[in-house]
Amino acid sequence: MKFFAFLKDWSLPISMLTGAAAYFIYTSIPQLDSTHAAANTIISYLQPGLIFAMLFVSFCKIRFSELRLEKWHFVLLAFQLLTFISFALVAAYVPLSPSMHVLAESFMLCLVCPTATAAAVITARLGGSAASLLTYTITINFAVALVAPFFLTLAHPVEGMDFLSSFLLILSKIFPLLLCPLITASLVRRFAPRLHDFLVKKCRNLPFYLWLVALSLAIALTVKSIVHSDISVYVQIGIAIVSLICCIVQFAFGRYIGRKYGDTITGGQSLGQKNTVFAIWLAYTFLTPVTSIAGGFYSIWHNIVNTWQLYRKNHEKK
């Protein structure tokens, strides 16, 4: 029983360590070098597949009628967009050294990155409102698609990338994986009620277990991004510190605003837990590619926070 209690308390760090160890073991075996391309292809399909399944089961518990904008959504939205715009203006108009410009872009990336699609799973696990978090997730994703293209290209101009093409590119990246599970869950509720009841009653913990597998893959990709980065150790440390500051500030501010409106957990997760895979893609597409490791480091920090929160939640029940 103690062993299972240990696994329950430390499931997230175990998953993270498994992903990191798997990457190093896999890349250290020369005989497997020829399989790297195939492995990358498999992961590119497996990861979104896991996220889709995880969200689909989670969204079976949510009805469209529960998705309502609340006052605290607008407060977090304003905080996230205004802080991002502020650092974008600094990167665009303040003379900075190349290293400082990378750090400014890292701030931008960690602040503009929308809420993780998987945040609903952790929020529900912590006792927050998955429906309220999903409402904010949809809102911030659309806001990022609308606001980010202009300020990203202002801070780091990309040849041949105008506002409309950037807007559509971001929409195509974030919305299918967010809306398709929600629509599928609604269709199952309407046309396959027995399957819906089974998923809701018998598979309550399945999204969390799927998230652990997806997290291992995400950490493996994070480690790959950091290992293959060609920037100096000092800049990497600077980016790690920037991402840590952003993580702490956003969790703290989200919880502060959430507490004022009676939903501390959901507020914190809405602002603090990020779609870091999207952040890495955003860096490669619109910013200096080395800033992608900011998303990688942020993934480590926000999962450490989630581990601490889940540990507290588990021990509150005892």
Tab-separated table of N, CA, C and O in Angstrom, residues 189-268:
chain	number	residue	atom	x	y	z
A	189	ARG	N	-22.346	11.936	-26.205
A	189	ARG	CA	-23.390	12.138	-25.199
A	189	ARG	C	-24.780	12.083	-25.839
A	189	ARG	O	-25.719	11.531	-25.262
A	190	ARG	N	-24.884	12.628	-27.051
A	190	ARG	CA	-26.184	12.715	-27.722
A	190	ARG	C	-26.590	11.404	-28.375
A	190	ARG	O	-27.751	10.969	-28.258
A	191	PHE	N	-25.654	10.733	-29.052
A	191	PHE	CA	-26.021	9.581	-29.875
A	191	PHE	C	-25.564	8.228	-29.318
A	191	PHE	O	-25.986	7.192	-29.822
A	192	ALA	N	-24.694	8.232	-28.314
A	192	ALA	CA	-24.249	6.965	-27.722
A	192	ALA	C	-24.243	7.108	-26.201
A	192	ALA	O	-23.180	7.092	-25.564
A	193	PRO	N	-25.417	7.265	-25.591
A	193	PRO	CA	-25.482	7.532	-24.147
A	193	PRO	C	-24.872	6.427	-23.287
A	193	PRO	O	-24.313	6.722	-22.231
A	194	ARG	N	-24.970	5.166	-23.725
A	194	ARG	CA	-24.385	4.078	-22.929
A	194	ARG	C	-22.870	4.189	-22.892
A	194	ARG	O	-22.248	3.998	-21.830
A	195	LEU	N	-22.266	4.466	-24.041
A	195	LEU	CA	-20.812	4.657	-24.080
A	195	LEU	C	-20.425	5.867	-23.243
A	195	LEU	O	-19.428	5.835	-22.512
A	196	HIS	N	-21.222	6.907	-23.328
A	196	HIS	CA	-20.949	8.117	-22.550
A	196	HIS	C	-20.985	7.818	-21.057
A	196	HIS	O	-20.089	8.228	-20.295
A	197	ASP	N	-21.991	7.111	-20.600
A	197	ASP	CA	-22.098	6.760	-19.179
A	197	ASP	C	-20.929	5.896	-18.735
A	197	ASP	O	-20.410	6.056	-17.617
A	198	PHE	N	-20.517	4.968	-19.598
A	198	PHE	CA	-19.374	4.106	-19.267
A	198	PHE	C	-18.108	4.931	-19.086
A	198	PHE	O	-17.350	4.726	-18.129
A	199	LEU	N	-17.868	5.870	-19.998
A	199	LEU	CA	-16.664	6.692	-19.932
A	199	LEU	C	-16.671	7.579	-18.691
A	199	LEU	O	-15.637	7.763	-18.046
A	200	VAL	N	-17.834	8.114	-18.352
A	200	VAL	CA	-17.926	9.014	-17.202
A	200	VAL	C	-17.791	8.258	-15.887
A	200	VAL	O	-17.094	8.704	-14.964
A	201	LYS	N	-18.432	7.076	-15.793
A	201	LYS	CA	-18.486	6.349	-14.518
A	201	LYS	C	-17.328	5.381	-14.315
A	201	LYS	O	-16.861	5.196	-13.194
A	202	LYS	N	-16.871	4.746	-15.393
A	202	LYS	CA	-15.866	3.697	-15.261
A	202	LYS	C	-14.451	4.130	-15.641
A	202	LYS	O	-13.493	3.415	-15.357
A	203	CYS	N	-14.326	5.275	-16.289
A	203	CYS	CA	-13.001	5.707	-16.779
A	203	CYS	C	-12.615	7.057	-16.189
A	203	CYS	O	-11.999	7.897	-16.864
A	204	ARG	N	-12.968	7.273	-14.955
A	204	ARG	CA	-12.754	8.580	-14.342
A	204	ARG	C	-11.272	8.924	-14.246
A	204	ARG	O	-10.884	10.091	-14.349
A	205	ASN	N	-10.414	7.927	-14.018
A	205	ASN	CA	-8.982	8.197	-13.858
A	205	ASN	C	-8.187	8.032	-15.154
A	205	ASN	O	-6.988	8.322	-15.179
A	206	LEU	N	-8.850	7.577	-16.215
A	206	LEU	CA	-8.144	7.339	-17.468
A	206	LEU	C	-7.458	8.593	-18.013
A	206	LEU	O	-6.297	8.503	-18.461
A	207	PRO	N	-8.098	9.783	-18.019
A	207	PRO	CA	-7.409	10.966	-18.542
A	207	PRO	C	-6.089	11.252	-17.833
A	207	PRO	O	-5.107	11.652	-18.472
A	208	PHE	N	-6.044	11.029	-16.521
A	208	PHE	CA	-4.814	11.296	-15.782
A	208	PHE	C	-3.718	10.328	-16.188
A	208	PHE	O	-2.559	10.716	-16.360
A	209	TYR	N	-4.060	9.057	-16.361
A	209	TYR	CA	-3.058	8.076	-16.775
A	209	TYR	C	-2.548	8.351	-18.187
A	209	TYR	O	-1.356	8.206	-18.477
A	210	LEU	N	-3.453	8.764	-19.059
A	210	LEU	CA	-3.036	9.144	-20.414
A	210	LEU	C	-2.126	10.369	-20.367
A	210	LEU	O	-1.163	10.472	-21.138
A	211	TRP	N	-2.442	11.292	-19.460
A	211	TRP	CA	-1.615	12.477	-19.308
A	211	TRP	C	-0.205	12.123	-18.857
A	211	TRP	O	0.782	12.726	-19.293
A	212	LEU	N	-0.058	11.116	-18.000
A	212	LEU	CA	1.269	10.705	-17.546
A	212	LEU	C	2.116	10.207	-18.711
A	212	LEU	O	3.317	10.508	-18.801
A	213	VAL	N	1.499	9.457	-19.621
A	213	VAL	CA	2.221	8.969	-20.803
A	213	VAL	C	2.577	10.139	-21.713
A	213	VAL	O	3.714	10.253	-22.198
A	214	ALA	N	1.605	11.034	-21.947
A	214	ALA	CA	1.857	12.203	-22.793
A	214	ALA	C	2.937	13.097	-22.184
A	214	ALA	O	3.749	13.684	-22.902
A	215	LEU	N	2.948	13.198	-20.852
A	215	LEU	CA	3.958	14.001	-20.171
A	215	LEU	C	5.355	13.421	-20.375
A	215	LEU	O	6.319	14.166	-20.598
A	216	SER	N	5.477	12.100	-20.309
A	216	SER	CA	6.774	11.465	-20.550
A	216	SER	C	7.299	11.806	-21.940
A	216	SER	O	8.481	12.128	-22.119
A	217	LEU	N	6.418	11.750	-22.932
A	217	LEU	CA	6.824	12.094	-24.295
A	217	LEU	C	7.219	13.561	-24.393
A	217	LEU	O	8.205	13.914	-25.053
A	218	ALA	N	6.439	14.437	-23.734
A	218	ALA	CA	6.725	15.871	-23.783
A	218	ALA	C	8.076	16.187	-23.143
A	218	ALA	O	8.846	17.011	-23.663
A	219	ILE	N	8.384	15.529	-22.030
A	219	ILE	CA	9.667	15.765	-21.360
A	219	ILE	C	10.816	15.233	-22.212
A	219	ILE	O	11.891	15.848	-22.288
A	220	ALA	N	10.601	14.103	-22.874
A	220	ALA	CA	11.637	13.568	-23.777
A	220	ALA	C	11.947	14.574	-24.886
A	220	ALA	O	13.117	14.818	-25.222
A	221	LEU	N	10.912	15.189	-25.447
A	221	LEU	CA	11.104	16.206	-26.481
A	221	LEU	C	11.755	17.465	-25.901
A	221	LEU	O	12.567	18.117	-26.572
A	222	THR	N	11.422	17.799	-24.654
A	222	THR	CA	12.033	18.946	-23.987
A	222	THR	C	13.528	18.728	-23.805
A	222	THR	O	14.347	19.615	-24.085
A	223	VAL	N	13.891	17.541	-23.338
A	223	VAL	CA	15.302	17.209	-23.147
A	223	VAL	C	16.041	17.264	-24.482
A	223	VAL	O	17.167	17.779	-24.578
A	224	LYS	N	15.409	16.753	-25.527
A	224	LYS	CA	16.010	16.803	-26.861
A	224	LYS	C	16.276	18.242	-27.278
A	224	LYS	O	17.348	18.560	-27.816
A	225	SER	N	15.300	19.132	-27.034
A	225	SER	CA	15.445	20.545	-27.401
A	225	SER	C	16.601	21.185	-26.657
A	225	SER	O	17.388	21.948	-27.239
A	226	ILE	N	16.742	20.884	-25.368
A	226	ILE	CA	17.814	21.476	-24.561
A	226	ILE	C	19.169	20.912	-24.953
A	226	ILE	O	20.153	21.653	-25.110
A	227	VAL	N	19.251	19.606	-25.148
A	227	VAL	CA	20.518	18.946	-25.487
A	227	VAL	C	21.065	19.437	-26.824
A	227	VAL	O	22.267	19.656	-26.989
A	228	HIS	N	20.170	19.625	-27.791
A	228	HIS	CA	20.608	20.007	-29.136
A	228	HIS	C	20.705	21.521	-29.319
A	228	HIS	O	21.010	21.980	-30.426
A	229	SER	N	20.467	22.288	-28.265
A	229	SER	CA	20.616	23.737	-28.364
A	229	SER	C	22.096	24.095	-28.450
A	229	SER	O	22.941	23.517	-27.752
A	230	ASP	N	22.425	25.065	-29.315
A	230	ASP	CA	23.823	25.443	-29.504
A	230	ASP	C	24.167	26.770	-28.820
A	230	ASP	O	25.190	27.388	-29.135
A	231	ILE	N	23.337	27.213	-27.878
A	231	ILE	CA	23.640	28.459	-27.174
A	231	ILE	C	24.479	28.166	-25.940
A	231	ILE	O	24.564	27.024	-25.469
A	232	SER	N	25.106	29.211	-25.393
A	232	SER	CA	25.996	29.038	-24.251
A	232	SER	C	25.225	28.602	-23.007
A	232	SER	O	24.010	28.826	-22.895
A	233	VAL	N	25.969	28.018	-22.086
A	233	VAL	CA	25.366	27.560	-20.832
A	233	VAL	C	24.773	28.732	-20.060
A	233	VAL	O	23.712	28.620	-19.442
A	234	TYR	N	25.449	29.888	-20.122
A	234	TYR	CA	24.990	31.057	-19.370
A	234	TYR	C	23.637	31.546	-19.892
A	234	TYR	O	22.751	31.918	-19.108
A	235	VAL	N	23.467	31.545	-21.218
A	235	VAL	CA	22.187	31.958	-21.784
A	235	VAL	C	21.106	30.939	-21.433
A	235	VAL	O	19.964	31.310	-21.130
A	236	GLN	N	21.453	29.657	-21.465
A	236	GLN	CA	20.493	28.616	-21.076
A	236	GLN	C	20.051	28.804	-19.629
A	236	GLN	O	18.858	28.672	-19.320
A	237	ILE	N	21.003	29.119	-18.757
A	237	ILE	CA	20.652	29.364	-17.352
A	237	ILE	C	19.734	30.576	-17.251
A	237	ILE	O	18.749	30.582	-16.494
A	238	GLY	N	20.044	31.623	-18.038
A	238	GLY	CA	19.204	32.820	-18.045
A	238	GLY	C	17.784	32.503	-18.490
A	238	GLY	O	16.809	32.983	-17.887
A	239	ILE	N	17.656	31.693	-19.541
A	239	ILE	CA	16.328	31.310	-20.034
A	239	ILE	C	15.594	30.476	-18.991
A	239	ILE	O	14.383	30.623	-18.791
A	240	ALA	N	16.333	29.582	-18.315
A	240	ALA	CA	15.719	28.760	-17.268
A	240	ALA	C	15.181	29.637	-16.141
A	240	ALA	O	14.082	29.410	-15.623
A	241	ILE	N	15.940	30.684	-15.772
A	241	ILE	CA	15.508	31.592	-14.708
A	241	ILE	C	14.287	32.397	-15.158
A	241	ILE	O	13.330	32.588	-14.397
A	242	VAL	N	14.316	32.883	-16.412
A	242	VAL	CA	13.184	33.638	-16.955
A	242	VAL	C	11.917	32.794	-16.915
A	242	VAL	O	10.853	33.256	-16.471
A	243	SER	N	12.012	31.551	-17.370
A	243	SER	CA	10.828	30.679	-17.398
A	243	SER	C	10.344	30.364	-15.985
A	243	SER	O	9.136	30.263	-15.745
A	244	LEU	N	11.277	30.232	-15.037
A	244	LEU	CA	10.892	29.979	-13.643
A	244	LEU	C	10.161	31.182	-13.057
A	244	LEU	O	9.133	31.033	-12.385
A	245	ILE	N	10.668	32.389	-13.326
A	245	ILE	CA	10.005	33.608	-12.849
A	245	ILE	C	8.594	33.701	-13.412
A	245	ILE	O	7.626	33.975	-12.687
A	246	CYS	N	8.470	33.467	-14.729
A	246	CYS	CA	7.151	33.528	-15.371
A	246	CYS	C	6.193	32.506	-14.771
A	246	CYS	O	5.012	32.797	-14.561
A	247	CYS	N	6.702	31.310	-14.497
A	247	CYS	CA	5.865	30.247	-13.944
A	247	CYS	C	5.353	30.633	-12.553
A	247	CYS	O	4.152	30.535	-12.272
A	248	ILE	N	6.260	31.085	-11.690
A	248	ILE	CA	5.875	31.443	-10.322
A	248	ILE	C	4.885	32.609	-10.327
A	248	ILE	O	3.856	32.577	-9.638
A	249	VAL	N	5.192	33.651	-11.111
A	249	VAL	CA	4.340	34.843	-11.147
A	249	VAL	C	2.945	34.502	-11.661
A	249	VAL	O	1.935	34.947	-11.099
A	250	GLN	N	2.872	33.684	-12.717
A	250	GLN	CA	1.568	33.393	-13.307
A	250	GLN	C	0.729	32.476	-12.423
A	250	GLN	O	-0.486	32.676	-12.294
A	251	PHE	N	1.333	31.484	-11.811
A	251	PHE	CA	0.586	30.661	-10.865
A	251	PHE	C	0.096	31.507	-9.690
A	251	PHE	O	-1.067	31.401	-9.271
A	252	ALA	N	0.985	32.364	-9.170
A	252	ALA	CA	0.633	33.181	-8.004
A	252	ALA	C	-0.476	34.170	-8.346
A	252	ALA	O	-1.455	34.310	-7.593
A	253	PHE	N	-0.347	34.865	-9.486
A	253	PHE	CA	-1.359	35.849	-9.849
A	253	PHE	C	-2.684	35.169	-10.182
A	253	PHE	O	-3.758	35.658	-9.804
A	254	GLY	N	-2.618	34.036	-10.879
A	254	GLY	CA	-3.837	33.296	-11.205
A	254	GLY	C	-4.571	32.834	-9.966
A	254	GLY	O	-5.800	32.945	-9.869
A	255	ARG	N	-3.823	32.328	-8.979
A	255	ARG	CA	-4.443	31.888	-7.729
A	255	ARG	C	-4.998	33.080	-6.948
A	255	ARG	O	-6.059	32.981	-6.331
A	256	TYR	N	-4.286	34.203	-6.986
A	256	TYR	CA	-4.740	35.405	-6.281
A	256	TYR	C	-6.074	35.892	-6.844
A	256	TYR	O	-7.021	36.166	-6.084
A	257	ILE	N	-6.160	35.992	-8.163
A	257	ILE	CA	-7.407	36.444	-8.793
A	257	ILE	C	-8.503	35.392	-8.614
A	257	ILE	O	-9.655	35.721	-8.318
A	258	GLY	N	-8.142	34.114	-8.770
A	258	GLY	CA	-9.124	33.050	-8.579
A	258	GLY	C	-9.705	33.049	-7.183
A	258	GLY	O	-10.911	32.833	-6.994
A	259	ARG	N	-8.851	33.339	-6.183
A	259	ARG	CA	-9.321	33.374	-4.790
A	259	ARG	C	-10.342	34.490	-4.585
A	259	ARG	O	-11.326	34.335	-3.849
A	260	LYS	N	-10.130	35.618	-5.241
A	260	LYS	CA	-11.063	36.745	-5.116
A	260	LYS	C	-12.450	36.392	-5.660
A	260	LYS	O	-13.457	36.950	-5.221
A	261	TYR	N	-12.475	35.463	-6.639
A	261	TYR	CA	-13.755	35.085	-7.251
A	261	TYR	C	-14.186	33.671	-6.842
A	261	TYR	O	-15.046	33.073	-7.476
A	262	GLY	N	-13.566	33.143	-5.796
A	262	GLY	CA	-13.994	31.867	-5.239
A	262	GLY	C	-13.545	30.634	-5.991
A	262	GLY	O	-14.165	29.576	-5.867
A	263	ASP	N	-12.463	30.734	-6.789
A	263	ASP	CA	-11.990	29.566	-7.535
A	263	ASP	C	-10.469	29.627	-7.659
A	263	ASP	O	-9.916	29.814	-8.745
A	264	THR	N	-9.786	29.442	-6.544
A	264	THR	CA	-8.339	29.578	-6.482
A	264	THR	C	-7.630	28.600	-7.414
A	264	THR	O	-6.721	28.980	-8.162
A	265	ILE	N	-8.035	27.345	-7.360
A	265	ILE	CA	-7.360	26.303	-8.134
A	265	ILE	C	-7.474	26.560	-9.631
A	265	ILE	O	-6.475	26.551	-10.363
A	266	THR	N	-8.682	26.824	-10.094
A	266	THR	CA	-8.900	27.026	-11.522
A	266	THR	C	-8.163	28.264	-12.023
A	266	THR	O	-7.601	28.263	-13.128
A	267	GLY	N	-8.154	29.315	-11.217
A	267	GLY	CA	-7.429	30.525	-11.596
A	267	GLY	C	-5.946	30.271	-11.759
A	267	GLY	O	-5.322	30.705	-12.736
A	268	GLY	N	-5.375	29.552	-10.801
A	268	GLY	CA	-3.952	29.249	-10.871
A	268	GLY	C	-3.587	28.383	-12.060
A	268	GLY	O	-2.610	28.647	-12.773
